PDB file of C-alpha atoms in Angstrom:
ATOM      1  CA  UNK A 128       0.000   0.000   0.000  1.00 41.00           C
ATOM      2  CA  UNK A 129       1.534   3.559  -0.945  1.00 43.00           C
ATOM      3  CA  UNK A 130       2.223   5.443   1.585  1.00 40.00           C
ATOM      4  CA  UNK A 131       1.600   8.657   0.212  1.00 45.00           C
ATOM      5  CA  UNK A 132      -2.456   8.798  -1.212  1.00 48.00           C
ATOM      6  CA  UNK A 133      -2.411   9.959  -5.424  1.00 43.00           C
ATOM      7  CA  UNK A 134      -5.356  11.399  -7.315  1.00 49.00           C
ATOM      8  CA  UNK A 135      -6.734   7.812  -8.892  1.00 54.00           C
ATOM      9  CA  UNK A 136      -5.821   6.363 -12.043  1.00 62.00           C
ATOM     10  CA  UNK A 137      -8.486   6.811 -15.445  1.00 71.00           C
ATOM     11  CA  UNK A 138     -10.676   4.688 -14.344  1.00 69.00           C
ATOM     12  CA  UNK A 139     -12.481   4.501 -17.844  1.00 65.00           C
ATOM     13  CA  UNK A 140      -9.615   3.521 -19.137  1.00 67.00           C
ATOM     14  CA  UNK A 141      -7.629   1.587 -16.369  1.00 69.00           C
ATOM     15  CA  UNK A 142     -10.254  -0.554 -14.433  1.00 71.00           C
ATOM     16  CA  UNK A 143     -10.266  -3.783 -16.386  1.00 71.00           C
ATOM     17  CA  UNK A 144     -11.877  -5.775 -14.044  1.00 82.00           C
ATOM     18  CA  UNK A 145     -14.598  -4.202 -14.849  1.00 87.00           C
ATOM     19  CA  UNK A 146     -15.308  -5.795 -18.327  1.00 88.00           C
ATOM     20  CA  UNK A 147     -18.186  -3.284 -18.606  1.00 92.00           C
ATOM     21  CA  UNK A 148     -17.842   0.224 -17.918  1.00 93.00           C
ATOM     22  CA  UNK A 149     -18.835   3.717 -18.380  1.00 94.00           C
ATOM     23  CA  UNK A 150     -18.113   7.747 -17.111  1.00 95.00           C
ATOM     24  CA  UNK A 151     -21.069   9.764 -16.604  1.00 96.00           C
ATOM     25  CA  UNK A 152     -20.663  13.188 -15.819  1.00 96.00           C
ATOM     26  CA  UNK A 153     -23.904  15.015 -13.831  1.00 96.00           C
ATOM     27  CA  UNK A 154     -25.347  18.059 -15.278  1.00 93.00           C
ATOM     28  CA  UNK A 155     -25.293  19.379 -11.534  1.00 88.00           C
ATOM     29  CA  UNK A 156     -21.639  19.982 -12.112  1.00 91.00           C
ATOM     30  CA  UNK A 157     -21.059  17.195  -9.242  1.00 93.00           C
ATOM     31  CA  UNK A 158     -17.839  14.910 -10.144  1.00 94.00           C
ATOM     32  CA  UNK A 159     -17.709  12.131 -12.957  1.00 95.00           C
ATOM     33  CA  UNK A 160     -18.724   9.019 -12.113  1.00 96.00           C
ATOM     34  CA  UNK A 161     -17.180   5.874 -12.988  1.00 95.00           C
ATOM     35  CA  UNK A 162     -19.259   2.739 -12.607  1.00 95.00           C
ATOM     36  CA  UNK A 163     -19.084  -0.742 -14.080  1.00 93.00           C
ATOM     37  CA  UNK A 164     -19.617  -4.930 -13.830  1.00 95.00           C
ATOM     38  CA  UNK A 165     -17.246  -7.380 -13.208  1.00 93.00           C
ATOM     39  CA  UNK A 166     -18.098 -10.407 -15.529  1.00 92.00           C
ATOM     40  CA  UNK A 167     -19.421 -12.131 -12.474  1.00 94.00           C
ATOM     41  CA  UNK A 168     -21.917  -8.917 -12.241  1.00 94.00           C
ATOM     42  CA  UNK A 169     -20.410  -7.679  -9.449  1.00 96.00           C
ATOM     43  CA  UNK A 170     -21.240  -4.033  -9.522  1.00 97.00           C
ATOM     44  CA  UNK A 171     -18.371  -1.021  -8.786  1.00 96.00           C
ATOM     45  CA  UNK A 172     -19.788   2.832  -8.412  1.00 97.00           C
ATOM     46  CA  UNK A 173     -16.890   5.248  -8.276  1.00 95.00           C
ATOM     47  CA  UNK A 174     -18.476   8.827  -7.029  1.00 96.00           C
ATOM     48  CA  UNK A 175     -15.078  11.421  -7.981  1.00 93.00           C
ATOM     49  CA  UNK A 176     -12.650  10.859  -6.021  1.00 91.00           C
ATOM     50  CA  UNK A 177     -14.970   9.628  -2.621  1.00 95.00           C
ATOM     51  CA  UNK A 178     -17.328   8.118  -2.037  1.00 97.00           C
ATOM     52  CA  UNK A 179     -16.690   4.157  -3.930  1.00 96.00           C
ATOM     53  CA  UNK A 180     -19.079   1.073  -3.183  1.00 98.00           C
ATOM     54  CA  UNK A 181     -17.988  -2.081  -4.287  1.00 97.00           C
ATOM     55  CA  UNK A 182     -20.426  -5.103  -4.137  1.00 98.00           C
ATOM     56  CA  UNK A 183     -20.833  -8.714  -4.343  1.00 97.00           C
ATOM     57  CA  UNK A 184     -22.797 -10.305  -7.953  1.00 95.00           C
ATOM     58  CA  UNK A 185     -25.791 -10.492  -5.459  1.00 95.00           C
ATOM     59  CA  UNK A 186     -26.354  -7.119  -4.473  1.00 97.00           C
ATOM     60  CA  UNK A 187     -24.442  -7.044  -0.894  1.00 98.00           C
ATOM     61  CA  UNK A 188     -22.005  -4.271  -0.119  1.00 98.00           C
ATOM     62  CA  UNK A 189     -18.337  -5.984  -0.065  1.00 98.00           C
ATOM     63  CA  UNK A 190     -16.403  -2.624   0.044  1.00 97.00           C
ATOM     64  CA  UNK A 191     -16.255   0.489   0.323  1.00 97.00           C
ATOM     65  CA  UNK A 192     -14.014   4.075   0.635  1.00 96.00           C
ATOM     66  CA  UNK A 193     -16.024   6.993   1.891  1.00 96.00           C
ATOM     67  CA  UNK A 194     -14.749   9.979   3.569  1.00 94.00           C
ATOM     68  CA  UNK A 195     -10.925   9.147   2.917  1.00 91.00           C
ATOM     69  CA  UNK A 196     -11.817   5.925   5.163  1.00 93.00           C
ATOM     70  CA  UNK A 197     -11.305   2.054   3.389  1.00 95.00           C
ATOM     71  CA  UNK A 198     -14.268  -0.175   5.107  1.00 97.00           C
ATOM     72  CA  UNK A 199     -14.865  -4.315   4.886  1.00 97.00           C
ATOM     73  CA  UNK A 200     -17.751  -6.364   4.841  1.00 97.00           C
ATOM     74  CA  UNK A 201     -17.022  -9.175   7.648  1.00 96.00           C
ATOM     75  CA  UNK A 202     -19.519 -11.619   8.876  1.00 96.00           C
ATOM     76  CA  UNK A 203     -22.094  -9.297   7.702  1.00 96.00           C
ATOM     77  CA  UNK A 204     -21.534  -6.041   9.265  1.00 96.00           C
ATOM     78  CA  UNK A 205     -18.701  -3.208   7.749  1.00 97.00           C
ATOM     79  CA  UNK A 206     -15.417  -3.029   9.541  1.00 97.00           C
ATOM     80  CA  UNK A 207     -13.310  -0.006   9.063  1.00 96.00           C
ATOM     81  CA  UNK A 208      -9.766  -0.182   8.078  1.00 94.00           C
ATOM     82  CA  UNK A 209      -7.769   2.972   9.412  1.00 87.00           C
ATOM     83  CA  UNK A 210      -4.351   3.668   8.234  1.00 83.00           C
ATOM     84  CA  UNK A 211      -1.573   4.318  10.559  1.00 84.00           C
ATOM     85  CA  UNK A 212       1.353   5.002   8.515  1.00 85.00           C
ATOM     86  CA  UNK A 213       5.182   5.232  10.021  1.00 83.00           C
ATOM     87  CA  UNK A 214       8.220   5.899   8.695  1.00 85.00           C
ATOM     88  CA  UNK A 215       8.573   2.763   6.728  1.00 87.00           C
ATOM     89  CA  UNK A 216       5.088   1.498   6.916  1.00 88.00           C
ATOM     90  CA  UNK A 217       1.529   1.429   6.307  1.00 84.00           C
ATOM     91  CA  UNK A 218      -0.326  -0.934   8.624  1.00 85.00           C
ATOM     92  CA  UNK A 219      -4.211  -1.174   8.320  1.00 83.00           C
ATOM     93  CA  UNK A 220      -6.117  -1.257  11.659  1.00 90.00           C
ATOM     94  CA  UNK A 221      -9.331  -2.872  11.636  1.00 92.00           C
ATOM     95  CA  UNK A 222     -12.066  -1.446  13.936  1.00 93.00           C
ATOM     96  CA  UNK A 223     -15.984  -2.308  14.017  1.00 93.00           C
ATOM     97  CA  UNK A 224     -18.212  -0.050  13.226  1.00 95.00           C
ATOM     98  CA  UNK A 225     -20.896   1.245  16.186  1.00 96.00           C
ATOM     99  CA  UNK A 226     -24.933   0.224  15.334  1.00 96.00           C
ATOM    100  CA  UNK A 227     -25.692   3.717  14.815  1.00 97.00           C
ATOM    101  CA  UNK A 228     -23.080   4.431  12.523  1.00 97.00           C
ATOM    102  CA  UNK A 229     -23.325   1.594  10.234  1.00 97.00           C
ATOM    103  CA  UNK A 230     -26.956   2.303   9.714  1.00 97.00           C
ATOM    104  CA  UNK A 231     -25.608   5.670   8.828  1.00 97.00           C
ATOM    105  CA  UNK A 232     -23.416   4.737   6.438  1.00 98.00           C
ATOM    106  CA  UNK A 233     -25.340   2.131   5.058  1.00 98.00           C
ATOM    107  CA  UNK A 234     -28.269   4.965   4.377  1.00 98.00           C
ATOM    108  CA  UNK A 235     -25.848   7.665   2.981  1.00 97.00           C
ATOM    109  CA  UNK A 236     -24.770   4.712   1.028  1.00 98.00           C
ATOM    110  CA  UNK A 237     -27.926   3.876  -0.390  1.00 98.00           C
ATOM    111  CA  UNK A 238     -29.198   7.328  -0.970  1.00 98.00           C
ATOM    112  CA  UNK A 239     -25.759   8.355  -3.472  1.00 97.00           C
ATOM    113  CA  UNK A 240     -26.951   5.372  -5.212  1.00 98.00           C
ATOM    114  CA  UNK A 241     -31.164   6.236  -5.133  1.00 97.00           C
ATOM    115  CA  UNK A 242     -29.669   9.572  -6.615  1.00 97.00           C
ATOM    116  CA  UNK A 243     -27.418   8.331  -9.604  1.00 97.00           C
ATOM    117  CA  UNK A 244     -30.214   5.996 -10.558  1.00 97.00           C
ATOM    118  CA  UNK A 245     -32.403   9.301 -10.479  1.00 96.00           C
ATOM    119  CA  UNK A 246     -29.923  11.350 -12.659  1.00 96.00           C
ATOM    120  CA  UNK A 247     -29.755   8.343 -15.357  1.00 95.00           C
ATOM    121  CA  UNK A 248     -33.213   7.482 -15.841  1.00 94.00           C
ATOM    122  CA  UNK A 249     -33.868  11.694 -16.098  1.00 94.00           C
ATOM    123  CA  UNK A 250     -31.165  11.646 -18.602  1.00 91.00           C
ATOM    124  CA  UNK A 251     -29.306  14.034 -16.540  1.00 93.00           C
ATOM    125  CA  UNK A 252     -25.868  13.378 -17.610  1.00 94.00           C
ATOM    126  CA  UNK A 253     -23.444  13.304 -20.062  1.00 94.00           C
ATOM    127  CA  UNK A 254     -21.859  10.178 -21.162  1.00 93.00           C
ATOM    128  CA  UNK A 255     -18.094  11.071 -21.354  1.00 92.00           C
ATOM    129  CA  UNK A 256     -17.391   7.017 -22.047  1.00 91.00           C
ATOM    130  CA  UNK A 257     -17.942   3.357 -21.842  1.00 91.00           C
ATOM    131  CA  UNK A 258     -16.837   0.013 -22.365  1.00 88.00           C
ATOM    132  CA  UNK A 259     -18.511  -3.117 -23.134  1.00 87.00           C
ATOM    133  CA  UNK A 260     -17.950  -6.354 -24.008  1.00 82.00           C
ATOM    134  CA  UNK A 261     -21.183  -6.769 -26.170  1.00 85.00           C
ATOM    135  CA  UNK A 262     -21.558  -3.083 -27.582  1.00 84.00           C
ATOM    136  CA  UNK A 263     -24.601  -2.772 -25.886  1.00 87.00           C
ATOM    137  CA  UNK A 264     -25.271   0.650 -24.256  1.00 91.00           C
ATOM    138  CA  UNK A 265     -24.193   0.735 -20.147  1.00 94.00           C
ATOM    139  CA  UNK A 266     -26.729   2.746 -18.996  1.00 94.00           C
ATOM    140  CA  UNK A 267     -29.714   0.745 -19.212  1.00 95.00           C
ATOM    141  CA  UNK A 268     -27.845  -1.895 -17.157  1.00 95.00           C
ATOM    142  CA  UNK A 269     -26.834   0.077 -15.128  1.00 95.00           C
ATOM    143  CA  UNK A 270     -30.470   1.405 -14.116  1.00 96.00           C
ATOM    144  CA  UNK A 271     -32.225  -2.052 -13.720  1.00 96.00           C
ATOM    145  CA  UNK A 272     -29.473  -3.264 -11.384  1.00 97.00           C
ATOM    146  CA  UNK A 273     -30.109  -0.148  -9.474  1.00 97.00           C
ATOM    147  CA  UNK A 274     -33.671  -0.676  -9.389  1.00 97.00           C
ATOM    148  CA  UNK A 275     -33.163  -4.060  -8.121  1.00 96.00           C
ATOM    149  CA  UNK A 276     -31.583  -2.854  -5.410  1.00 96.00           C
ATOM    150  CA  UNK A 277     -32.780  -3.188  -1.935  1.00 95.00           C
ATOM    151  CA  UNK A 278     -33.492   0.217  -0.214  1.00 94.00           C
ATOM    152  CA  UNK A 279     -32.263  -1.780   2.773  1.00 96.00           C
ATOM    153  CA  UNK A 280     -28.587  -2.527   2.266  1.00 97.00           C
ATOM    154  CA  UNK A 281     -27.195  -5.920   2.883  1.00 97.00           C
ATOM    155  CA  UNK A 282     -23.676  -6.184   3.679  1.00 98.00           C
ATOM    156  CA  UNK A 283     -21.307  -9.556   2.478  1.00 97.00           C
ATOM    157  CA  UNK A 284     -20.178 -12.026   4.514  1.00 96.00           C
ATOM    158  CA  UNK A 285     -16.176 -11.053   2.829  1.00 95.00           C
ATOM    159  CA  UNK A 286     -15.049  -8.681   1.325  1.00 94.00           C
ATOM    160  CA  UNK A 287     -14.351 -10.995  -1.787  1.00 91.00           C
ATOM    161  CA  UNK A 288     -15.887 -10.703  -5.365  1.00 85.00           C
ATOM    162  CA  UNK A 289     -18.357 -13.092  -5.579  1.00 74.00           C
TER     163      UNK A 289
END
């Protein structure tokens, strides 16, 4: 792990796990958004720079970065990872998260999600990109896997693709 945090990479362009793939940009002026599917359909939503959600082929959060924190899915529930970075050293320290706070998270979570599947059903962005296997357009997957969705979040048993 680097010790010193970079802007990321071109997503677009660089996440090739993500065998599909696109870059919308909001008409609000908010950030670009990257979001794709593994080929397992494991789903990846990249909001700027922070927030990212990173879930399981069944819907369940597996990962996530939010306010420059890294979180976990373990036995169901999100564990934080904080950094604590020496001289020589990054070592990841992994702390539970409180009841309240998951909830929290797992509702600001789901709401940045309610409102990107809001922006591209209104047509309210610009397309800047995307990548498919098929040539089929992103978007329209991209909207019924959001509307399949749970409002409730579930959270994975690993943090593994699966």
């Amino acid at each position: 792990m680097a010790r010193q945090e970079l802007p990321r990479e071109d997503l677009l362009r660089d996440a090739r796990a993500l065998v599909m793939r696109g870059e919308y940009l909001p008409a609000t002026g908010e950030p670009p958004i990257v979001t794709g599917f593994r080929a397992n359909g494991a789903a990846s939503f990249f909001f700027g720079e922070d927030p990212a959600y990173h879930f399981t082929s069944n819907r369940k959060l597996r990962r996530a970065y939010a306010g420059g924190e890294l979180y976990k899915a373990q036995a169901g529930q999100l564990i934080r990872l904080q950094r604590e970075r020496t001289t020589d050293q990054v070592v990841l320290r992994s702390a539970p998260l409180a009841p309240r706070v998951h909830d929290e998270f797992l509702l600001a979570a789901r709401q940045k999600l309610s409102w990107l599947e809001q922006i591209l059903g209104a047509d309210s962005t610009i397309c800047r990109g995307e990548t498919t296997h098929d040539g089929l357009p992103l978007r329209p997957r991209l909207l019924a896997w959001l509307a399949q969705l749970p409002f409730a979040l579930a959270v994975a048993d690993g943090p593994q693709v699966a």
